[in-house]
Each structure stands twice: as C-alpha cells, then as structure tokens.
C-alpha cells in the first residue's frame, strides 16, 4: 500500500458582506475565484490530484466542476460536507443583525457545544455529519490524492477528528484560523494501522 494524501481546500472569498454563510448558496467573488484556482494549481503542482471531492454548495461545487471538466478527473459531491447551518442567522450580514441577537451570537462563539443559532444545527449534529463525510473520504484507499473543496468549519472539525481533539472546545473555532483559499494536507502512511499525519494547516498561496 502506497502513501495517500488528502488536501482540504477552503473555498475563496464570497461575493457578499461579512456574514455567517452556512447553507446560504452564495457565489465566489471575482478575487475569490482567482485565489481558489491559484491554490488548486499550487496543490496540483505539489502532487498530482487524482480525485476531486466537493461540498454541494455553489461556492465549492462550481469551481470543483470547472476543474474536473478541465482535467477530466472524477468529481464526487458529498452533501455531508456542507458548512454548518446557522438557522435564522444564515446569510444575514452582521451589520444587519438586530441588537437583541448579539448576546446569543457571542454565547455561540464562547460555548459552541452548548448554544446554537435559532432553528440552526447544533455542533453535535454538525460534527456527526462531517464525520460521515470524512469517513467516506478517508476510507477511499484507491485514491492517491484527493482534493476536498469545502468550508472553514468542516476543515476545523476534520482536523479535530484526525488529531482526536475535543471538538467541543471553543478554541477550535476562535483561535484556529482557516483562511479563504487556504489548503491543509493530510498524509496516510503506507504501513498498516499507521496514523494519519497533518503535514500543514491553512497554507495560503501568494
């Protein structure tokens, strides 16, 4: 068995104001699209990509489809890789937030396992579905290098799963920065039962 690699790539900057874009289907900005394809090309030069995986949301799926068509590589859309659903907060620009909502939002950031957006996903629900998606990807032993185009929250949870960290800890969301169009590389060894190794986190292509 040879080494396998999975590169987690966050989508580029979206075409909208600062907000919690969970399941809101928003496109990339022109610069966000350029940055994402610069990152994809960098990843491809470092190690040829053999499979493409994507969240179904358009900010990930649209560039994934373009890259798959250009390279004739297989593309798999995994619904479980969607960003967290923020319920009534989803897609609402922060400068349009009602003052009454801010305490609940701060509570969510301070203790994400104990609070969630009104009508939104709980952290436990989010982690459970990301885990399902990650299991599909990690157990594909036929894929030498999978490029996974997804979201910042999804990448944070996968990092926690790989390292067996407590995903309930607020530091994972408040202190781990996963920038737009940044890539994180995970290596699976060629020895039976070897643990996956995170080679780097959140690298940005200049």
CSV table of C-alpha atoms in Angstrom, one decimal:
chain,number,residue,atom,x,y,z
A,1,UNK,CA,0.0,0.0,0.0
A,2,UNK,CA,1.4,3.4,-1.0
A,3,UNK,CA,1.0,6.7,0.8
A,4,UNK,CA,-2.2,8.6,0.2
A,5,UNK,CA,-2.9,12.3,0.6
A,6,UNK,CA,-5.9,14.4,1.2
A,7,UNK,CA,-5.8,18.1,0.7
A,8,UNK,CA,-8.6,20.2,2.3
A,9,UNK,CA,-9.1,23.4,0.4
A,10,UNK,CA,-11.4,26.1,1.7
A,11,UNK,CA,-13.4,28.0,-0.9
A,12,UNK,CA,-12.4,31.5,-1.9
A,13,UNK,CA,-13.9,34.8,-0.6
A,14,UNK,CA,-17.6,35.0,-1.4
A,15,UNK,CA,-19.4,37.8,-3.2
A,16,UNK,CA,-21.2,39.3,-0.2
A,17,UNK,CA,-20.7,41.2,3.1
A,18,UNK,CA,-19.4,39.6,6.3
A,19,UNK,CA,-21.9,37.1,7.5
A,20,UNK,CA,-22.4,33.5,8.6
A,21,UNK,CA,-22.8,31.9,5.2
A,22,UNK,CA,-23.7,28.4,6.3
A,23,UNK,CA,-26.1,26.8,3.8
A,24,UNK,CA,-26.7,30.1,2.0
A,25,UNK,CA,-25.8,29.4,-1.6
A,26,UNK,CA,-23.6,32.4,-2.4
A,27,UNK,CA,-21.1,32.6,-5.3
A,28,UNK,CA,-17.4,33.4,-5.1
A,29,UNK,CA,-16.2,37.0,-5.7
A,30,UNK,CA,-14.0,37.5,-8.8
A,31,UNK,CA,-11.0,37.7,-6.5
A,32,UNK,CA,-12.2,34.7,-4.5
A,33,UNK,CA,-12.4,32.6,-7.7
A,34,UNK,CA,-9.0,33.7,-8.8
A,35,UNK,CA,-7.4,32.9,-5.4
A,36,UNK,CA,-9.1,29.5,-5.3
A,37,UNK,CA,-7.8,28.4,-8.7
A,38,UNK,CA,-4.3,29.7,-7.8
A,39,UNK,CA,-4.4,27.4,-4.8
A,40,UNK,CA,-5.7,24.5,-6.8
A,41,UNK,CA,-2.9,24.9,-9.3
A,42,UNK,CA,-0.4,25.1,-6.5
A,43,UNK,CA,-1.7,21.9,-4.9
A,44,UNK,CA,-1.7,20.2,-8.3
A,45,UNK,CA,1.9,21.1,-8.9
A,46,UNK,CA,3.0,19.8,-5.5
A,47,UNK,CA,1.3,16.5,-6.0
A,48,UNK,CA,-0.9,15.4,-8.9
A,49,UNK,CA,-4.6,15.3,-7.9
A,50,UNK,CA,-6.4,12.1,-8.7
A,51,UNK,CA,-9.8,12.7,-7.3
A,52,UNK,CA,-11.9,15.8,-6.6
A,53,UNK,CA,-14.4,15.9,-3.7
A,54,UNK,CA,-16.7,18.9,-3.1
A,55,UNK,CA,-19.4,20.3,-0.9
A,56,UNK,CA,-22.6,20.7,-2.9
A,57,UNK,CA,-22.8,24.5,-2.1
A,58,UNK,CA,-22.1,26.6,-5.2
A,59,UNK,CA,-19.1,28.4,-3.8
A,60,UNK,CA,-17.3,25.0,-3.7
A,61,UNK,CA,-19.2,22.9,-6.3
A,62,UNK,CA,-18.9,25.4,-9.2
A,63,UNK,CA,-15.1,25.7,-9.2
A,64,UNK,CA,-14.8,21.9,-8.5
A,65,UNK,CA,-16.9,21.2,-11.6
A,66,UNK,CA,-14.8,23.5,-13.7
A,67,UNK,CA,-11.6,21.9,-12.5
A,68,UNK,CA,-12.9,18.4,-13.0
A,69,UNK,CA,-14.0,19.2,-16.6
A,70,UNK,CA,-10.6,20.8,-17.4
A,71,UNK,CA,-8.6,17.9,-16.0
A,72,UNK,CA,-11.1,15.0,-16.8
A,73,UNK,CA,-10.8,13.9,-13.2
A,74,UNK,CA,-13.6,12.2,-11.2
A,75,UNK,CA,-15.7,14.6,-9.1
A,76,UNK,CA,-17.8,13.4,-6.1
A,77,UNK,CA,-20.2,15.7,-4.4
A,78,UNK,CA,-20.7,14.9,-0.7
A,79,UNK,CA,-23.7,16.5,0.9
A,80,UNK,CA,-22.4,16.0,4.4
A,81,UNK,CA,-19.5,18.4,3.7
A,82,UNK,CA,-21.8,21.5,3.7
A,83,UNK,CA,-20.9,24.2,6.2
A,84,UNK,CA,-22.8,24.4,9.5
A,85,UNK,CA,-26.4,25.5,9.1
A,86,UNK,CA,-26.9,28.7,11.1
A,87,UNK,CA,-30.7,28.8,11.0
A,88,UNK,CA,-32.2,32.3,11.3
A,89,UNK,CA,-28.7,33.8,11.2
A,90,UNK,CA,-27.7,32.1,8.0
A,91,UNK,CA,-26.7,34.6,5.3
A,92,UNK,CA,-27.6,37.7,7.3
A,93,UNK,CA,-24.9,40.4,7.1
A,94,UNK,CA,-23.5,41.2,10.6
A,95,UNK,CA,-24.3,44.9,10.1
A,96,UNK,CA,-28.0,43.9,9.7
A,97,UNK,CA,-28.1,41.9,13.0
A,98,UNK,CA,-30.7,43.1,15.5
A,99,UNK,CA,-29.1,44.2,18.7
A,100,UNK,CA,-31.0,41.5,20.6
A,101,UNK,CA,-29.2,38.8,18.6
A,102,UNK,CA,-25.7,39.7,19.6
A,103,UNK,CA,-25.7,38.2,23.1
A,104,UNK,CA,-26.9,34.8,21.6
A,105,UNK,CA,-24.2,35.0,18.9
A,106,UNK,CA,-21.5,35.7,21.5
A,107,UNK,CA,-22.7,32.8,23.5
A,108,UNK,CA,-22.4,30.6,20.5
A,109,UNK,CA,-18.8,31.6,19.9
A,110,UNK,CA,-17.9,31.2,23.5
A,111,UNK,CA,-19.5,27.8,24.0
A,112,UNK,CA,-20.4,26.3,20.6
A,113,UNK,CA,-21.3,22.9,22.1
A,114,UNK,CA,-23.9,24.4,24.4
A,115,UNK,CA,-25.5,27.0,22.2
A,116,UNK,CA,-26.7,27.2,18.6
A,117,UNK,CA,-28.4,29.6,16.2
A,118,UNK,CA,-32.2,29.7,16.4
A,119,UNK,CA,-33.5,26.8,14.2
A,120,UNK,CA,-29.9,26.0,13.3
A,121,UNK,CA,-27.8,22.9,13.6
A,122,UNK,CA,-26.2,22.1,16.9
A,123,UNK,CA,-22.5,21.5,17.0
A,124,UNK,CA,-23.1,17.8,17.8
A,125,UNK,CA,-25.3,17.5,14.6
A,126,UNK,CA,-22.7,19.2,12.5
A,127,UNK,CA,-19.9,17.0,13.8
A,128,UNK,CA,-21.9,13.8,13.2
A,129,UNK,CA,-22.5,14.6,9.5
A,130,UNK,CA,-19.0,15.9,8.9
A,131,UNK,CA,-17.7,12.6,10.4
A,132,UNK,CA,-19.8,10.7,7.9
A,133,UNK,CA,-18.4,12.6,5.0
A,134,UNK,CA,-14.8,12.3,6.3
A,135,UNK,CA,-15.2,8.5,6.7
A,136,UNK,CA,-16.1,8.2,3.0
A,137,UNK,CA,-13.0,10.2,2.0
A,138,UNK,CA,-10.5,8.7,4.5
A,139,UNK,CA,-11.5,5.2,3.7
A,140,UNK,CA,-11.1,5.5,-0.1
A,141,UNK,CA,-7.8,3.6,-0.3
A,142,UNK,CA,-7.9,3.7,-4.1
A,143,UNK,CA,-7.4,7.5,-4.3
A,144,UNK,CA,-3.8,8.6,-4.2
A,145,UNK,CA,-4.5,12.3,-3.8
A,146,UNK,CA,-8.0,13.7,-3.1
A,147,UNK,CA,-8.7,17.4,-3.3
A,148,UNK,CA,-11.6,18.3,-1.0
A,149,UNK,CA,-13.1,21.7,-1.7
A,150,UNK,CA,-15.2,22.6,1.4
A,151,UNK,CA,-15.6,25.1,4.2
A,152,UNK,CA,-13.8,26.5,7.2
A,153,UNK,CA,-16.0,24.9,9.8
A,154,UNK,CA,-15.7,21.5,8.1
A,155,UNK,CA,-11.9,21.7,7.9
A,156,UNK,CA,-11.7,22.5,11.6
A,157,UNK,CA,-13.8,19.5,12.5
A,158,UNK,CA,-11.8,17.2,10.3
A,159,UNK,CA,-8.6,18.4,11.9
A,160,UNK,CA,-10.1,17.7,15.3
A,161,UNK,CA,-11.2,14.2,14.2
A,162,UNK,CA,-7.8,13.4,12.7
A,163,UNK,CA,-5.9,14.5,15.9
A,164,UNK,CA,-8.6,13.1,18.3
A,165,UNK,CA,-9.1,16.6,19.8
A,166,UNK,CA,-12.1,17.7,21.7
A,167,UNK,CA,-14.3,19.3,19.0
A,168,UNK,CA,-16.4,21.0,21.7
A,169,UNK,CA,-13.6,23.3,22.7
A,170,UNK,CA,-14.3,26.9,21.6
A,171,UNK,CA,-10.6,27.4,20.8
A,172,UNK,CA,-11.0,25.3,17.7
A,173,UNK,CA,-13.3,28.0,16.2
A,174,UNK,CA,-11.9,31.1,17.9
A,175,UNK,CA,-8.2,30.5,17.7
A,176,UNK,CA,-7.6,28.3,14.6
A,177,UNK,CA,-7.7,30.5,11.5
A,178,UNK,CA,-8.6,28.8,8.2
A,179,UNK,CA,-8.4,31.5,5.6
A,180,UNK,CA,-10.2,31.6,2.3
A,181,UNK,CA,-8.4,29.5,-0.4
A,182,UNK,CA,-6.0,28.0,2.1
A,183,UNK,CA,-5.1,24.4,2.0
A,184,UNK,CA,-4.4,21.7,4.6
A,185,UNK,CA,-2.6,18.5,3.8
A,186,UNK,CA,-3.1,15.1,5.5
A,187,UNK,CA,-0.9,12.1,4.7
A,188,UNK,CA,-1.9,8.5,5.2
A,189,UNK,CA,1.1,6.2,5.7
A,190,UNK,CA,2.0,3.1,3.7
A,191,UNK,CA,2.1,0.9,6.8
A,192,UNK,CA,-1.0,-1.0,8.1
A,193,UNK,CA,-2.7,0.9,11.0
A,194,UNK,CA,-0.5,3.9,10.7
A,195,UNK,CA,-2.0,7.1,12.0
A,196,UNK,CA,-2.7,10.0,9.5
A,197,UNK,CA,-0.3,12.9,9.8
A,198,UNK,CA,-1.3,16.6,9.2
A,199,UNK,CA,1.6,17.9,7.1
A,200,UNK,CA,0.4,21.6,7.2
A,201,UNK,CA,-2.6,23.6,8.1
A,202,UNK,CA,-4.1,26.7,6.3
A,203,UNK,CA,-1.3,27.4,3.8
A,204,UNK,CA,-2.1,30.4,1.6
A,205,UNK,CA,-0.6,30.6,-1.9
A,206,UNK,CA,0.8,34.1,-2.5
